[in-house]
Amino acid sequence: MKPIVISVIGPTAVGKTKLGIEICKRFNGEVINGDSMQFYRGFDIGTAKVTEEEAEGIPHHLIDQLSPTDSYSAASFKNDLSEKVNQLKNKRKLPVVVGGTGFYIQSAIYDFNFSDAKRDDQYVEAAIQDIKENGVEPYYEKLKQVDPVQASKVHPNNIRRVVRALEVYERTGLPMSDYEAKQSNESPYTPYIIGLDMDRQLLYERINKRVDLMMEEGLLEEVTRIYEKFGGDVQAMQGIGYKEFIPYFEEDQPLEQVVNQIKQNTRRFAKRQLTYYRNKIPDVHWYQVDPDHYLETFELIFSNLAGFLEKLNE
């Protein structure tokens, strides 16, 4: 039988971390991080990285394995996930992937066929620097010419995906959409995907409160240390909760405006996450959660998951 992989998805601040830990406690599992920002060392408060106390002794994998200067991709995650799943299978542990980076989860669970073109870091960094100085429009227009299908799926503000699509075309002569069209949605795993959702207004209130709490816990000091050591151009500094501070460091925005921008960007991100999950990831078992009644929903999830696992063992 293919390795069993449980995946917990949902918008930021919905409660994925707690659910993942509880699943591991009840079903002899270990967590594999699926949040692209939590791979980086030092990015703790702004990513809501699990603390030792919160983890309750449950091992968490693929956290803190990268330096802020390292690049990482969905293809990297796909390979790392495969390795961790096999390790946990050998230990007779249930892999529980927790995280909200939709494309990473989708491509790893459903075995995306990534381009064989190796990354050209010089091309990427030169293109991104040019975009910062002159705008993304020329690159996005070129992408529309060489790969209109991919251009229709990538927002021009997502400059790394725009550049990656062009990089694939430049190095292989084939549009990235050709590779994606070959996806079969055939998983190398036996997946069980749990999706958490929440009333939109309640979720937004939780996001706003969480950002305020992050500031109280020292987010400004965390980002300052990173910025002073690595600058604002490294890939990890482009994440929400970090990139918004760059205008503050450059004395272009007051701190209050930065905090409000983080809240707004996080709310918009949560909305995009849900849209992506519902449109791109098949066979998700969705649950509506209430912050005041988490345990009731969790018990239902545990019961359904137990039924799924029992059927596999019949």
mmCIF file of C-alpha atoms in Angstrom:
data_model
loop_
_atom_site.group_PDB
_atom_site.id
_atom_site.type_symbol
_atom_site.label_atom_id
_atom_site.label_comp_id
_atom_site.label_asym_id
_atom_site.label_seq_id
_atom_site.Cartn_x
_atom_site.Cartn_y
_atom_site.Cartn_z
ATOM 1 C CA MET A 1 0.000 0.000 0.000
ATOM 2 C CA LYS A 2 1.136 3.532 -0.685
ATOM 3 C CA PRO A 3 2.315 5.457 2.404
ATOM 4 C CA ILE A 4 -0.499 7.147 4.307
ATOM 5 C CA VAL A 5 -0.159 10.925 4.566
ATOM 6 C CA ILE A 6 -2.538 13.106 6.554
ATOM 7 C CA SER A 7 -2.591 16.775 5.538
ATOM 8 C CA VAL A 8 -4.129 19.654 7.502
ATOM 9 C CA ILE A 9 -4.830 22.737 5.396
ATOM 10 C CA GLY A 10 -6.753 25.949 5.877
ATOM 11 C CA PRO A 11 -6.251 29.707 6.061
ATOM 12 C CA THR A 12 -3.757 31.303 8.408
ATOM 13 C CA ALA A 13 -4.868 31.576 12.062
ATOM 14 C CA VAL A 14 -7.641 28.967 11.698
ATOM 15 C CA GLY A 15 -6.100 26.438 14.128
ATOM 16 C CA LYS A 16 -4.089 24.018 11.968
ATOM 17 C CA THR A 17 -1.125 23.767 14.348
ATOM 18 C CA LYS A 18 -3.228 22.647 17.304
ATOM 19 C CA LEU A 19 -5.170 20.122 15.228
ATOM 20 C CA GLY A 20 -1.994 18.631 13.767
ATOM 21 C CA ILE A 21 -0.536 18.093 17.229
ATOM 22 C CA GLU A 22 -3.751 16.522 18.542
ATOM 23 C CA ILE A 23 -3.900 14.126 15.565
ATOM 24 C CA CYS A 24 -0.323 13.061 16.254
ATOM 25 C CA LYS A 25 -1.085 12.460 19.938
ATOM 26 C CA ARG A 26 -4.067 10.249 19.129
ATOM 27 C CA PHE A 27 -2.757 8.406 16.073
ATOM 28 C CA ASN A 28 0.975 7.973 16.801
ATOM 29 C CA GLY A 29 2.072 10.631 14.337
ATOM 30 C CA GLU A 30 4.719 13.261 13.778
ATOM 31 C CA VAL A 31 4.284 16.660 12.134
ATOM 32 C CA ILE A 32 5.880 17.621 8.831
ATOM 33 C CA ASN A 33 5.798 21.363 8.304
ATOM 34 C CA GLY A 34 4.168 22.532 5.074
ATOM 35 C CA ASP A 35 4.442 26.301 5.615
ATOM 36 C CA SER A 36 7.062 27.741 3.271
ATOM 37 C CA MET A 37 8.110 30.475 5.735
ATOM 38 C CA GLN A 38 8.699 28.146 8.676
ATOM 39 C CA PHE A 39 11.542 26.393 6.859
ATOM 40 C CA TYR A 40 13.738 29.418 7.673
ATOM 41 C CA ARG A 41 15.732 29.821 10.882
ATOM 42 C CA GLY A 42 15.039 32.994 12.837
ATOM 43 C CA PHE A 43 11.621 33.582 11.289
ATOM 44 C CA ASP A 44 9.701 32.573 14.391
ATOM 45 C CA ILE A 45 7.224 35.137 15.665
ATOM 46 C CA GLY A 46 6.013 36.388 12.290
ATOM 47 C CA THR A 47 5.352 32.858 11.021
ATOM 48 C CA ALA A 48 3.598 31.716 14.221
ATOM 49 C CA LYS A 49 6.132 28.904 14.421
ATOM 50 C CA VAL A 50 5.195 26.239 16.951
ATOM 51 C CA THR A 51 6.890 26.659 20.328
ATOM 52 C CA GLU A 52 8.342 23.809 22.376
ATOM 53 C CA GLU A 53 5.495 24.180 24.865
ATOM 54 C CA GLU A 54 2.833 24.113 22.125
ATOM 55 C CA ALA A 55 4.391 21.041 20.476
ATOM 56 C CA GLU A 56 3.740 18.975 23.633
ATOM 57 C CA GLY A 57 6.599 16.641 22.793
ATOM 58 C CA ILE A 58 5.418 15.900 19.236
ATOM 59 C CA PRO A 59 8.397 16.001 16.806
ATOM 60 C CA HIS A 60 8.134 18.606 14.033
ATOM 61 C CA HIS A 61 10.116 18.119 10.810
ATOM 62 C CA LEU A 62 11.193 20.563 8.059
ATOM 63 C CA ILE A 63 11.336 23.521 10.443
ATOM 64 C CA ASP A 64 14.422 25.741 10.766
ATOM 65 C CA GLN A 65 16.453 23.805 8.185
ATOM 66 C CA LEU A 66 17.217 26.807 5.943
ATOM 67 C CA SER A 67 19.260 29.973 6.283
ATOM 68 C CA PRO A 68 17.502 33.222 5.252
ATOM 69 C CA THR A 69 19.854 33.375 2.267
ATOM 70 C CA ASP A 70 18.732 29.960 0.949
ATOM 71 C CA SER A 71 16.249 29.565 -1.879
ATOM 72 C CA TYR A 72 13.509 26.965 -1.644
ATOM 73 C CA SER A 73 10.786 25.807 -3.995
ATOM 74 C CA ALA A 74 7.792 23.520 -4.306
ATOM 75 C CA ALA A 75 10.048 21.013 -6.067
ATOM 76 C CA SER A 76 12.403 21.072 -3.063
ATOM 77 C CA PHE A 77 9.479 20.488 -0.725
ATOM 78 C CA LYS A 78 8.202 17.605 -2.831
ATOM 79 C CA ASN A 79 11.562 15.839 -2.487
ATOM 80 C CA ASP A 80 11.929 16.626 1.219
ATOM 81 C CA LEU A 81 8.407 15.424 1.960
ATOM 82 C CA SER A 82 9.012 12.117 0.185
ATOM 83 C CA GLU A 83 12.154 11.536 2.236
ATOM 84 C CA LYS A 84 10.428 12.366 5.549
ATOM 85 C CA VAL A 85 7.370 10.243 4.778
ATOM 86 C CA ASN A 86 9.592 7.223 4.105
ATOM 87 C CA GLN A 87 11.535 7.824 7.317
ATOM 88 C CA LEU A 88 8.332 8.008 9.369
ATOM 89 C CA LYS A 89 6.888 4.946 7.646
ATOM 90 C CA ASN A 90 9.964 2.984 8.697
ATOM 91 C CA LYS A 91 9.399 4.161 12.279
ATOM 92 C CA ARG A 92 5.711 3.174 12.023
ATOM 93 C CA LYS A 93 4.727 6.800 12.594
ATOM 94 C CA LEU A 94 1.861 8.558 10.831
ATOM 95 C CA PRO A 95 3.052 11.590 8.771
ATOM 96 C CA VAL A 96 0.853 14.636 9.432
ATOM 97 C CA VAL A 97 1.611 17.528 7.078
ATOM 98 C CA VAL A 98 0.546 20.840 8.592
ATOM 99 C CA GLY A 99 0.733 24.085 6.687
ATOM 100 C CA GLY A 100 -0.907 26.582 4.494
ATOM 101 C CA THR A 101 1.273 26.892 1.376
ATOM 102 C CA GLY A 102 -1.253 25.513 -1.101
ATOM 103 C CA PHE A 103 0.951 24.991 -4.139
ATOM 104 C CA TYR A 104 3.584 23.195 -2.054
ATOM 105 C CA ILE A 105 0.986 20.825 -0.603
ATOM 106 C CA GLN A 106 -0.733 20.232 -3.935
ATOM 107 C CA SER A 107 2.464 19.568 -5.867
ATOM 108 C CA ALA A 108 3.909 17.238 -3.219
ATOM 109 C CA ILE A 109 0.767 15.221 -2.491
ATOM 110 C CA TYR A 110 -0.102 14.845 -6.179
ATOM 111 C CA ASP A 111 3.428 14.294 -7.485
ATOM 112 C CA PHE A 112 3.784 17.264 -9.827
ATOM 113 C CA ASN A 113 6.097 16.836 -12.785
ATOM 114 C CA PHE A 114 8.399 19.814 -12.366
ATOM 115 C CA SER A 115 10.595 21.030 -15.165
ATOM 116 C CA ASP A 116 13.955 19.308 -15.371
ATOM 117 C CA ALA A 117 15.584 22.703 -15.875
ATOM 118 C CA LYS A 118 17.916 23.393 -12.977
ATOM 119 C CA ARG A 119 17.488 26.677 -11.190
ATOM 120 C CA ASP A 120 19.603 29.514 -12.527
ATOM 121 C CA ASP A 121 20.074 31.638 -9.417
ATOM 122 C CA GLN A 122 21.910 34.376 -11.310
ATOM 123 C CA TYR A 123 19.061 34.706 -13.809
ATOM 124 C CA VAL A 124 16.487 34.814 -11.037
ATOM 125 C CA GLU A 125 18.243 37.359 -8.846
ATOM 126 C CA ALA A 126 19.116 39.611 -11.803
ATOM 127 C CA ALA A 127 15.500 39.521 -12.988
ATOM 128 C CA ILE A 128 14.116 40.273 -9.528
ATOM 129 C CA GLN A 129 16.522 43.172 -9.050
ATOM 130 C CA ASP A 130 15.517 44.554 -12.446
ATOM 131 C CA ILE A 131 11.836 44.230 -11.521
ATOM 132 C CA LYS A 132 12.404 46.114 -8.267
ATOM 133 C CA GLU A 133 14.046 48.943 -10.179
ATOM 134 C CA ASN A 134 11.919 49.035 -13.338
ATOM 135 C CA GLY A 135 8.697 47.161 -12.597
ATOM 136 C CA VAL A 136 7.332 43.743 -13.460
ATOM 137 C CA GLU A 137 5.329 44.811 -16.517
ATOM 138 C CA PRO A 138 7.928 43.907 -19.218
ATOM 139 C CA TYR A 139 8.389 40.453 -17.694
ATOM 140 C CA TYR A 140 4.680 39.835 -17.339
ATOM 141 C CA GLU A 141 4.059 40.968 -20.927
ATOM 142 C CA LYS A 142 6.744 38.569 -22.135
ATOM 143 C CA LEU A 143 5.161 35.751 -20.126
ATOM 144 C CA LYS A 144 1.803 36.478 -21.784
ATOM 145 C CA GLN A 145 3.514 36.114 -25.154
ATOM 146 C CA VAL A 146 5.454 32.893 -24.517
ATOM 147 C CA ASP A 147 3.030 31.186 -22.105
ATOM 148 C CA PRO A 148 -0.404 32.854 -22.030
ATOM 149 C CA VAL A 149 -1.915 29.940 -20.104
ATOM 150 C CA GLN A 150 0.558 30.318 -17.243
ATOM 151 C CA ALA A 151 0.245 34.118 -17.324
ATOM 152 C CA SER A 152 -3.499 33.815 -16.777
ATOM 153 C CA LYS A 153 -2.864 31.839 -13.577
ATOM 154 C CA VAL A 154 -0.089 33.976 -12.081
ATOM 155 C CA HIS A 155 -0.707 37.399 -10.583
ATOM 156 C CA PRO A 156 1.903 39.905 -11.819
ATOM 157 C CA ASN A 157 2.677 40.827 -8.192
ATOM 158 C CA ASN A 158 3.927 37.284 -7.613
ATOM 159 C CA ILE A 159 7.233 38.163 -9.195
ATOM 160 C CA ARG A 160 9.032 34.933 -8.281
ATOM 161 C CA ARG A 161 6.459 32.788 -10.077
ATOM 162 C CA VAL A 162 6.545 35.140 -13.088
ATOM 163 C CA VAL A 163 10.335 34.880 -13.207
ATOM 164 C CA ARG A 164 10.291 31.103 -12.683
ATOM 165 C CA ALA A 165 7.873 30.609 -15.576
ATOM 166 C CA LEU A 166 10.119 32.687 -17.827
ATOM 167 C CA GLU A 167 13.209 30.869 -16.548
ATOM 168 C CA VAL A 168 11.694 27.491 -17.492
ATOM 169 C CA TYR A 169 10.881 28.778 -20.970
ATOM 170 C CA GLU A 170 14.344 30.291 -21.458
ATOM 171 C CA ARG A 171 16.143 27.112 -20.368
ATOM 172 C CA THR A 172 13.925 24.451 -21.972
ATOM 173 C CA GLY A 173 12.124 26.179 -24.833
ATOM 174 C CA LEU A 174 8.849 24.831 -23.434
ATOM 175 C CA PRO A 175 6.201 26.812 -21.526
ATOM 176 C CA MET A 176 5.643 25.854 -17.899
ATOM 177 C CA SER A 177 1.963 25.314 -18.651
ATOM 178 C CA ASP A 178 2.997 22.307 -20.786
ATOM 179 C CA TYR A 179 4.524 20.684 -17.720
ATOM 180 C CA GLU A 180 1.501 21.442 -15.580
ATOM 181 C CA ALA A 181 -0.838 20.053 -18.243
ATOM 182 C CA LYS A 182 0.874 16.686 -17.848
ATOM 183 C CA GLN A 183 -0.106 16.407 -14.188
ATOM 184 C CA SER A 184 -2.176 13.307 -13.531
ATOM 185 C CA ASN A 185 -3.351 14.029 -9.963
ATOM 186 C CA GLU A 186 -2.155 10.505 -9.214
ATOM 187 C CA SER A 187 -0.697 10.573 -5.734
ATOM 188 C CA PRO A 188 2.301 8.493 -4.637
ATOM 189 C CA TYR A 189 0.596 8.446 -1.229
ATOM 190 C CA THR A 190 -2.690 7.409 0.307
ATOM 191 C CA PRO A 191 -3.724 10.945 1.282
ATOM 192 C CA TYR A 192 -6.379 12.139 3.704
ATOM 193 C CA ILE A 193 -6.724 15.912 3.523
ATOM 194 C CA ILE A 194 -8.470 17.814 6.311
ATOM 195 C CA GLY A 195 -9.521 21.402 5.604
ATOM 196 C CA LEU A 196 -10.372 23.872 8.366
ATOM 197 C CA ASP A 197 -12.530 26.905 7.655
ATOM 198 C CA MET A 198 -14.069 29.579 9.847
ATOM 199 C CA ASP A 199 -16.637 32.337 9.634
ATOM 200 C CA ARG A 200 -14.872 35.080 7.687
ATOM 201 C CA GLN A 201 -15.443 37.842 10.236
ATOM 202 C CA LEU A 202 -14.267 35.656 13.125
ATOM 203 C CA LEU A 203 -11.180 34.663 11.154
ATOM 204 C CA TYR A 204 -10.328 38.278 10.376
ATOM 205 C CA GLU A 205 -10.695 39.203 14.040
ATOM 206 C CA ARG A 206 -8.333 36.381 14.989
ATOM 207 C CA ILE A 207 -5.812 37.544 12.386
ATOM 208 C CA ASN A 208 -5.898 41.123 13.688
ATOM 209 C CA LYS A 209 -5.471 39.994 17.299
ATOM 210 C CA ARG A 210 -2.668 37.629 16.363
ATOM 211 C CA VAL A 211 -0.710 40.401 14.636
ATOM 212 C CA ASP A 212 -1.097 42.593 17.735
ATOM 213 C CA LEU A 213 0.139 39.690 19.881
ATOM 214 C CA MET A 214 3.121 39.172 17.561
ATOM 215 C CA MET A 215 4.090 42.797 18.048
ATOM 216 C CA GLU A 216 3.841 42.380 21.821
ATOM 217 C CA GLU A 217 6.013 39.253 21.622
ATOM 218 C CA GLY A 218 8.796 41.097 19.771
ATOM 219 C CA LEU A 219 8.101 40.895 16.044
ATOM 220 C CA LEU A 220 9.736 44.267 15.379
ATOM 221 C CA GLU A 221 12.921 43.146 17.139
ATOM 222 C CA GLU A 222 12.918 39.841 15.229
ATOM 223 C CA VAL A 223 12.575 41.486 11.828
ATOM 224 C CA THR A 224 15.140 44.153 12.733
ATOM 225 C CA ARG A 225 17.748 41.484 13.518
ATOM 226 C CA ILE A 226 17.067 39.726 10.208
ATOM 227 C CA TYR A 227 17.086 42.938 8.174
ATOM 228 C CA GLU A 228 20.320 44.219 9.716
ATOM 229 C CA LYS A 229 22.089 40.907 9.014
ATOM 230 C CA PHE A 230 20.643 39.896 5.636
ATOM 231 C CA GLY A 231 18.942 42.962 4.148
ATOM 232 C CA GLY A 232 15.538 43.016 2.507
ATOM 233 C CA ASP A 233 16.275 41.156 -0.740
ATOM 234 C CA VAL A 234 16.566 37.555 0.495
ATOM 235 C CA GLN A 235 13.655 35.281 -0.468
ATOM 236 C CA ALA A 236 12.487 34.785 3.112
ATOM 237 C CA MET A 237 12.081 38.531 3.675
ATOM 238 C CA GLN A 238 9.380 38.629 0.990
ATOM 239 C CA GLY A 239 6.900 36.852 3.272
ATOM 240 C CA ILE A 240 3.923 38.589 4.860
ATOM 241 C CA GLY A 241 4.816 39.909 8.286
ATOM 242 C CA TYR A 242 8.348 40.717 7.155
ATOM 243 C CA LYS A 243 8.316 42.574 3.844
ATOM 244 C CA GLU A 244 5.972 45.230 5.260
ATOM 245 C CA PHE A 245 8.735 46.416 7.611
ATOM 246 C CA ILE A 246 11.119 47.362 4.798
ATOM 247 C CA PRO A 247 9.504 50.801 4.185
ATOM 248 C CA TYR A 248 9.676 51.380 7.952
ATOM 249 C CA PHE A 249 13.410 50.628 7.998
ATOM 250 C CA GLU A 250 13.856 52.945 5.012
ATOM 251 C CA GLU A 251 11.939 55.639 6.932
ATOM 252 C CA ASP A 252 9.124 55.755 4.386
ATOM 253 C CA GLN A 253 6.317 54.539 6.672
ATOM 254 C CA PRO A 254 5.456 54.827 10.367
ATOM 255 C CA LEU A 255 5.248 51.652 12.436
ATOM 256 C CA GLU A 256 1.473 51.932 12.919
ATOM 257 C CA GLN A 257 0.975 51.848 9.146
ATOM 258 C CA VAL A 258 3.236 48.785 8.893
ATOM 259 C CA VAL A 259 1.141 46.894 11.462
ATOM 260 C CA ASN A 260 -2.099 47.777 9.673
ATOM 261 C CA GLN A 261 -0.566 46.673 6.372
ATOM 262 C CA ILE A 262 0.419 43.298 7.845
ATOM 263 C CA LYS A 263 -3.145 42.776 9.074
ATOM 264 C CA GLN A 264 -4.622 43.705 5.698
ATOM 265 C CA ASN A 265 -2.161 41.566 3.724
ATOM 266 C CA THR A 266 -2.736 38.599 6.033
ATOM 267 C CA ARG A 267 -6.520 38.869 5.682
ATOM 268 C CA ARG A 268 -6.190 38.984 1.893
ATOM 269 C CA PHE A 269 -3.791 36.044 1.996
ATOM 270 C CA ALA A 270 -6.270 33.990 4.029
ATOM 271 C CA LYS A 271 -8.932 34.656 1.414
ATOM 272 C CA ARG A 272 -6.575 33.619 -1.411
ATOM 273 C CA GLN A 273 -5.598 30.478 0.467
ATOM 274 C CA LEU A 274 -9.197 29.314 0.719
ATOM 275 C CA THR A 275 -9.835 30.048 -2.941
ATOM 276 C CA TYR A 276 -6.749 28.060 -3.929
ATOM 277 C CA TYR A 277 -7.602 25.059 -1.771
ATOM 278 C CA ARG A 278 -11.174 24.853 -3.019
ATOM 279 C CA ASN A 279 -10.225 25.239 -6.672
ATOM 280 C CA LYS A 280 -6.980 23.241 -6.839
ATOM 281 C CA ILE A 281 -6.900 20.510 -4.208
ATOM 282 C CA PRO A 282 -9.354 17.617 -4.668
ATOM 283 C CA ASP A 283 -11.033 15.416 -2.075
ATOM 284 C CA VAL A 284 -10.646 17.719 0.924
ATOM 285 C CA HIS A 285 -12.693 16.872 4.031
ATOM 286 C CA TRP A 286 -13.845 20.339 5.096
ATOM 287 C CA TYR A 287 -14.830 21.338 8.631
ATOM 288 C CA GLN A 288 -16.202 24.648 9.883
ATOM 289 C CA VAL A 289 -14.596 25.511 13.215
ATOM 290 C CA ASP A 290 -15.690 27.908 15.937
ATOM 291 C CA PRO A 291 -12.927 29.376 18.163
ATOM 292 C CA ASP A 292 -15.114 28.751 21.227
ATOM 293 C CA HIS A 293 -15.900 25.119 20.332
ATOM 294 C CA TYR A 294 -12.738 23.701 18.765
ATOM 295 C CA LEU A 295 -12.836 20.425 20.691
ATOM 296 C CA GLU A 296 -16.274 19.453 19.389
ATOM 297 C CA THR A 297 -15.116 19.774 15.778
ATOM 298 C CA PHE A 298 -11.798 18.088 16.554
ATOM 299 C CA GLU A 299 -13.592 15.061 18.025
ATOM 300 C CA LEU A 300 -15.608 14.725 14.810
ATOM 301 C CA ILE A 301 -12.388 14.919 12.782
ATOM 302 C CA PHE A 302 -10.743 12.243 14.949
ATOM 303 C CA SER A 303 -13.739 9.954 14.530
ATOM 304 C CA ASN A 304 -13.773 10.338 10.738
ATOM 305 C CA LEU A 305 -10.008 9.899 10.503
ATOM 306 C CA ALA A 306 -10.183 6.750 12.636
ATOM 307 C CA GLY A 307 -12.816 5.369 10.262
ATOM 308 C CA PHE A 308 -10.589 6.117 7.271
ATOM 309 C CA LEU A 309 -7.608 4.374 8.846
ATOM 310 C CA GLU A 310 -9.664 1.365 9.935
ATOM 311 C CA LYS A 311 -10.945 0.845 6.385
ATOM 312 C CA LEU A 312 -7.370 0.788 5.088
ATOM 313 C CA ASN A 313 -6.534 -1.970 7.537
ATOM 314 C CA GLU A 314 -9.500 -4.190 6.612
#
